Amino acid sequence: FGASQAQLDNPHGSDLNKYLKPGAPKPEFRKSRAAEPTVEQIQGDTLTSLAKAYWAPGTRQTHQPFSTDVVDQIYNNDIKGSSFTIKRVMMLEFSQYLENFLWPNFTSTTASLSHLMSIVVIVNEKFRERVPAWTAFQLKPEQFTAFFHSALTWAVADPGEICIGEQTKLVIFLDHCFCSMEVDLVRTQVQRLVSLPMWSCLLDARREAELKAIPKWKKYWKLLQKKDAKETPENLKKLQFERTFLSAMIQKFLTVLYTVQEKECPADIVDFVERFLILIIDLEALLPTRRFFNTVLDDSHLVVKASLAPLAMRPEGRLFSQLLEQVRFYTRFEINDQTGEPLSDKDMMSVHYARMSKLQRAVFVKYPELRSLALATIASIEDRDQLVKHFLSLTRDALYDICEYLHLVPARNEEEGCKDEYTQQFLAELVISRHEKRDSQLTELNSMPLYPTEEFIWDENLVPGEYYQGENPLALPKLNLQFLTLHDYLLRNFKLFQLESTYEIRQDIEDVVGRLKPWRAEDGSVIFQGWARMAQPLQTFTIVEVAKPNIGEKQPSRVRADVIVHLGGGKDNIRQEWENLRRHDVCFLLTLRPPMAGTDRGFLDIPADEYCQTTGLMYVRGCEVEGMLDENGRVIEEFGSEPKPKFSSGNRTFRVLLDCNQYREDMDMTSQGGEDVYSSFNLILRRKPKENNFKAVLETIRDLMNTQCVVPDWLHDIILGYGDPASAHYTNMPNAIPELNFNDTFLDFGHLRASFPGYEVRVEGEAASLPPGQLLPPFRIGFEDIKARNLKRDQPGDDSAQIPRVLTVELVKVENRGPYPKNVPKKNTVRFTPTQVEAIRSGTNPGLTMVVGPPGTGKTDVAVQIISNLYHNFPEQRTLIVTHSNQALNQLFEKIMALDVDERHLLRLGHGEEALETEKDFSRYGRVNYVLAKRIELLDEVTRLQKSLGVVGDVAYTCETARYFYLYQILSRWEEYSAKLEQDQHKTKDMIADLFPFHVFFANAPSPLFHGSTYDEYYECAQSCWRYIQDVFTQLDEFWAFELLRSGLDRTRYLCVKEAKIIAMTCTHAALKRQELVQLGFKYDNILMEESAQILEIETFIPLLLQNPQDGTNRLKRWIMIGDHHQLPPVVKNMAFEKFSNMEQSLFTRLVRLNVPTIELDAQGRSRPSICSLYNWRYKALGNLPHVLNHTDYQTANAGFSFDYQLINVPDFNGVGESQPSPFFYQNLAEAEYVVAVYMYMRLIGYDASRISILTTYNGQKSLIRDVCNARCANNPLIGLPHKIATVDKYQGQQNDFILLSLVRTYNVGHLRDVRRLVVAMSRSRLGLYVFARVSLFKNCFELQPAFNILMKRPLQLHLCPNEVTPCKRIASVTAPNPVIVYDMPMMSKFVVDFYQNKVKELKVLQARHMVARPGEIKGHETGKGASRHPGEDRDSDDEAEGKNKYEEITNEVDNEEAAEVSGENKAAQALEKVFTQGEEQAEDQDKAEVEDEPQMETEDSSAGPHSSAGPPAS
């Protein structure tokens, strides 16, 4: 469906009627459908009936036997017959056609072309929908080889036997195979096509030359020839076919490509050649496939032939040319194909020089008349223009001889047949394109503007619109499993990040232009009819400075301009928003010249290629704000600071920096007679600061590519996806640590013993004789297996030697830190499970640790314990914590503070620290203030010490004087005391107390200061007092720097680089501030990443490089990633990047796909075991922690409900299921009303509103539920709003006791097919989960079956027990006797209304009894304020301008139709408005008489309440 049709009447497209059986009634989509066992997608459709007869799961009758006719019929009518329409293929794929019918019955001998093609098309569809595609094949792998071989045979068949559309599908299928190298089944087939034997299709001379260069391969080649001699003829034929397959495909491609001549250009041919180029790009972009293929590709001259093809000159060939550019880029990529080493500029230069001198030799030998070329310096002939001058004039024969000498064409005697193929133009282009000098990619990248311009923003091939369905190819880079070099990795991410942000900029510009409604007056001036918050018309724009270029560069080094806008009129808050534009904020300058005629079409839904023309948008240029100028023309540094500058007029001037590369390009155009862009701007646009950090991230990536990017050696190959995936596991690291102090990880010795199953535990030292009960933590553990491995590494000997699984345990003596109660350290209280302990052990060891943490398995506790152990075991190392969201950082910090980590070593960078639930401020300035306050506190202690010793003078004036005081006064006394004790032979314990010099100082400690019965215990007391004093002076030493550094900025920097040991930030902050941190000399040794499966690939990578390398190596020692790839991936706004480019794949997920070892936590402590069973099938072995079984909350049932979870079937309401008020904005009124009714019922029984969240899978439904809630509950003091109404995606990482979930869809499953979304949805609740959905639709979905099969074991109507109240006495496993069964939404609504009125009556009786306040003021609820708000909530919404959480009152539309303006989304609800208002008026009068003065349900018409339409939304 195109972007232009917003209203979709028929949800299955218009291609429907031709599939109806003759005489079948035409389906009425808006009418209700009977709830049959399958969703009747199309009542009389042949596909549905065939599926039911032959393969659909869950049908009542047994299936008919397999028949090839059915496959042919479906293929010819529905797949090929409908020209591969997505809708038809989707239906087949969804009905499990492949799993239950095609594959189980596939045999290579009997299978027809239509059978093979059906499988291919369905596999492609699975990739398009991004659901696992190879599962069916893995269950029955024996036929796969034959299937794959016949697919290859058809792929190179003659054009007559197979149509071009089918060939395209085969090419797409092959591409998917090459991109699934991690699947063993596929890899074994694919590898044969791209191994060394494929060189048999090279020219002999070329092959000899290539093999001569690499002796190792020459040896293999000879072996191959010997092996081939022994093969049987038919085997050899098969081998030859595989070896020449790709080269045959290339020939076929060229044949098809050249069928497009000047006249016509069939779309299906263009599609085929585009898809083929994508296959080539994917082969070239992976080292294993590229290694031998690159030479074959080069030998086929595909790039030269394709660039000379007529299609490349035609407008239809635009995408083709963009893709060809990518192929050309990868064929010349800076990598050594044999070793996979990246080539530097110097290496590339020497390759280029070698080629040039070879060319000169060829010319010298053959053509004396080109002597000038042969003897010239290379620099004078390497440019394209020079080469063209020399070679275009040569005859065809002369060129042919040169090419033959260079092994580019077959020898003269072999080429007779193909004279026309090697034209003079082709041969010349071949020589020139091989030898011209090319700029390195870096040079190109550095001269590229970072801001998108108008041409780039509206180019659909690069930045597709939002309705991309995965059906057409794009010229975008892809993130696969592996990358060629780090440079390639960064470059692909750079391009994708740039395009993704361009897409968002496009949306912002279109939004603003649509709001401003520009038009052209008679005199040609532009007038803005409308108004936009995010844009202002320009008064003037002047360029004030163009600085000279830096040496060796062409672009100016700096371009500054002044922009004047008028902020006089309008609201104050808008003016403040403009005045608060900060330094480094990015704005866009626009030139709008609307056409004279004006546009009648409105500004919405204009196709991208016409957008600029229709609206008259001429130019878009980015700029970066430097600051606002005051009246004297000086830049105001911080506008928020006092005193605020005064302005006499409403004009404000902003100083902005322009992009130098862009400026140079524009000026070049102007000098060639183009328009001066910079004198034409008439509008400035700003963006939300949260979404506007793209430029900083792009600059960061570009900087990384320009610096010698040093990734630690142990990580380098893993990140690129090569080598042994387990090489960075701690057991394989050469510096694995054999002995670790586990500090407070273990609660007791029993816990330690249970934590290492399969290990023998030996206690060493004096403790060996103690009973286990007396062995108290902390423990130091020695790992004998690590010692043995380390030895083996140093002295490789007998490999068969058994590695011992033995632990030695020593007790660590805990030293008291002082006599005060505050000196007792905080301890961990979590009893970690064995897998959690393994994760902690792995994280404390060097290397890469990947922890998969299913929902509720204590990921954060593990992370915090790792941090604490690193902090104590390696006090000199610094740890960086990176998370995706501020919320996760805050949770981590709150837990770190509960452990024994000194506050002065914690630091939080970025803007999120406001939300920390503590009094303490961990931001940079907060920490500086803490240090300064702490310094004063410590100096006071020093003063007290001085007075207690009677020393005169001002010793506690600064940290420096305190230091001298310690050296001269304190240390000497302690040394004297120690010496006296050593002389005491009798070891009398009273002497310790009598001689102790600091009694007066410790007079305020709990007495007696010395306690115990032995000399050692007394001595330990003295030592602990001394440690306390030492600690005071150590801290003062650390704080000395803060006295020497005077400015706040210097102090924060010192803190960041030196003082803090644990530094936390979000990944966005790391990307934005990388340059700043590197310049400061920021250093760290360990990285811990939380939520790492939700972070974009590039944002995961940047934190590894926030420090300069030392001596060419990276000092990073550990990288701990904690995440869950079975939950939702990073958010990518544009579908095309998500689907086509695989941008949603996080680095964590990619490493899991590459088989990097992970530790999967296996015990959850969040949900009831019954609810956990809905998602634990997705994990290897997810069990329950003891408290989920034993705690009273989990043992009792949910009051008012028969079951602790239920799937509730919601039938159509008035014949309507899902609706789409605008495209992709799905709503379902029946479910929304049902969910809210259940929520009201829960509140009336006594559930706290803060314990209930309402979730849904679509934004449209979220806003509808919000509207219904505002209408029904918000102003009712008995009910109020729930804790949160959110989408499943937004709620990831949060949880609540009770979840009401609405799945919305009734026609097709939509994006819930992504199992990750299902896992998140099912795992948010602790005690109760109630899912509202169309059961017949979801139960047939293959991916969701494990969960829905469990859900469907319980009744599909809601079972209520209205006589119960919270808290419930009934035990969870007992079902309630005779429950009320609710059949549908109207019944529930009616039930809630009656129930409510009864509750109110009860309250009136109570009130009469106790004469208390009116019922509106029941316990703690302020009337009209809704339920008490949960302190930890953040009522976020997707739209930040949502009235800042003020839910305004909503009038009931039934009473005053005119007053209320209904929001666009809820037009759907208006139809229902009048249904219930008649017929119930008598009842209503009765009710009114009975219930006169009580808090009413938001509408007078109380019984009709739940069905009057929801009011306007709160936005």
XYZ file of N, CA and C in Angstrom, residues 117 120 124 151-152 154-156 162-179 245-246 249-250 252-253 256 271-280 282-283 478:
138
model
N 10.566 -23.749 -6.430
C 10.382 -22.294 -6.373
C 9.488 -21.888 -5.200
N 11.695 -21.727 -2.253
C 12.573 -20.555 -2.347
C 11.811 -19.284 -1.981
N 12.469 -16.749 1.221
C 12.689 -15.309 1.043
C 11.701 -14.502 1.875
N 18.507 -25.896 -6.932
C 18.307 -24.432 -6.970
C 19.415 -23.784 -7.810
N 20.665 -24.275 -7.637
C 21.778 -23.716 -8.416
C 21.584 -24.000 -9.904
N 18.845 -24.427 -11.582
C 17.825 -23.552 -12.169
C 18.322 -22.117 -12.262
N 19.210 -21.733 -11.335
C 19.664 -20.339 -11.338
C 20.447 -20.007 -12.609
N 21.126 -21.024 -13.180
C 21.882 -20.718 -14.406
C 21.199 -21.305 -15.636
N 12.921 -20.585 -17.718
C 12.516 -20.044 -16.403
C 12.407 -18.537 -16.562
N 11.300 -17.969 -16.062
C 11.069 -16.545 -16.340
C 11.976 -15.675 -15.463
N 12.113 -14.427 -15.876
C 13.079 -13.543 -15.194
C 12.689 -13.307 -13.726
N 11.378 -13.292 -13.456
C 10.929 -13.097 -12.067
C 11.412 -14.226 -11.177
N 11.350 -15.454 -11.714
C 11.799 -16.609 -10.925
C 13.310 -16.561 -10.725
N 14.022 -16.112 -11.760
C 15.477 -15.999 -11.609
C 15.819 -15.003 -10.506
N 15.064 -13.913 -10.486
C 15.311 -12.902 -9.440
C 15.125 -13.527 -8.065
N 14.042 -14.308 -7.896
C 13.791 -14.939 -6.595
C 14.947 -15.862 -6.215
N 15.508 -16.568 -7.214
C 16.637 -17.462 -6.924
C 17.872 -16.675 -6.508
N 18.080 -15.524 -7.136
C 19.234 -14.693 -6.763
C 19.075 -14.210 -5.317
N 17.852 -13.786 -4.982
C 17.604 -13.325 -3.602
C 17.875 -14.468 -2.622
N 17.403 -15.670 -2.993
C 17.595 -16.835 -2.136
C 19.091 -17.108 -1.928
N 19.865 -17.050 -3.011
C 21.310 -17.281 -2.904
C 21.947 -16.259 -1.978
N 21.507 -15.022 -2.114
C 22.043 -13.960 -1.253
C 21.784 -14.296 0.216
N 20.549 -14.756 0.505
C 20.239 -15.117 1.901
C 21.140 -16.256 2.375
N 21.425 -17.204 1.480
C 22.296 -18.313 1.873
C 23.686 -17.803 2.232
N 24.221 -16.913 1.391
C 25.575 -16.415 1.666
C 25.606 -15.573 2.947
N 24.457 -14.981 3.324
C 24.440 -14.174 4.548
C 24.106 -15.015 5.774
N 30.043 -22.053 -11.156
C 28.690 -21.528 -10.973
C 28.650 -19.998 -10.940
N 29.472 -19.385 -10.071
C 29.381 -17.925 -9.930
C 29.806 -17.222 -11.208
N 26.990 -17.347 -13.497
C 25.970 -16.360 -13.090
C 26.355 -14.964 -13.589
N 27.645 -14.649 -13.493
C 28.085 -13.314 -13.921
C 27.849 -13.163 -15.428
N 25.613 -14.689 -17.173
C 24.167 -14.593 -17.376
C 23.691 -13.172 -17.065
N 24.222 -12.631 -15.996
C 23.870 -11.257 -15.594
C 24.190 -10.283 -16.727
N 21.725 -10.615 -19.588
C 20.427 -9.995 -19.282
C 20.568 -8.472 -19.301
N 14.992 -5.141 -11.923
C 14.953 -5.753 -10.593
C 15.996 -6.868 -10.505
N 16.070 -7.696 -11.557
C 17.027 -8.805 -11.549
C 18.465 -8.286 -11.433
N 18.822 -7.286 -12.258
C 20.228 -6.855 -12.240
C 20.558 -6.166 -10.916
N 19.574 -5.454 -10.330
C 19.832 -4.815 -9.024
C 20.068 -5.870 -7.956
N 19.193 -6.880 -7.942
C 19.355 -7.952 -6.939
C 20.689 -8.670 -7.122
N 21.091 -8.838 -8.373
C 22.346 -9.540 -8.614
C 23.525 -8.730 -8.073
N 23.471 -7.416 -8.265
C 24.567 -6.588 -7.741
C 24.608 -6.670 -6.215
N 23.433 -6.754 -5.594
C 23.422 -6.869 -4.122
C 24.094 -8.177 -3.701
N 23.834 -9.242 -4.460
C 24.506 -10.508 -4.172
C 26.022 -10.343 -4.282
N 26.467 -9.669 -5.343
C 27.909 -9.459 -5.538
C 28.487 -8.657 -4.371
N 27.402 -8.445 -1.319
C 27.476 -9.257 -0.103
C 28.612 -10.279 -0.174
N 28.893 -10.791 -1.376
C 30.011 -11.726 -1.511
C 31.338 -11.001 -1.298
N 24.994 -3.035 4.545
C 24.338 -3.961 5.482
C 25.274 -4.284 6.625
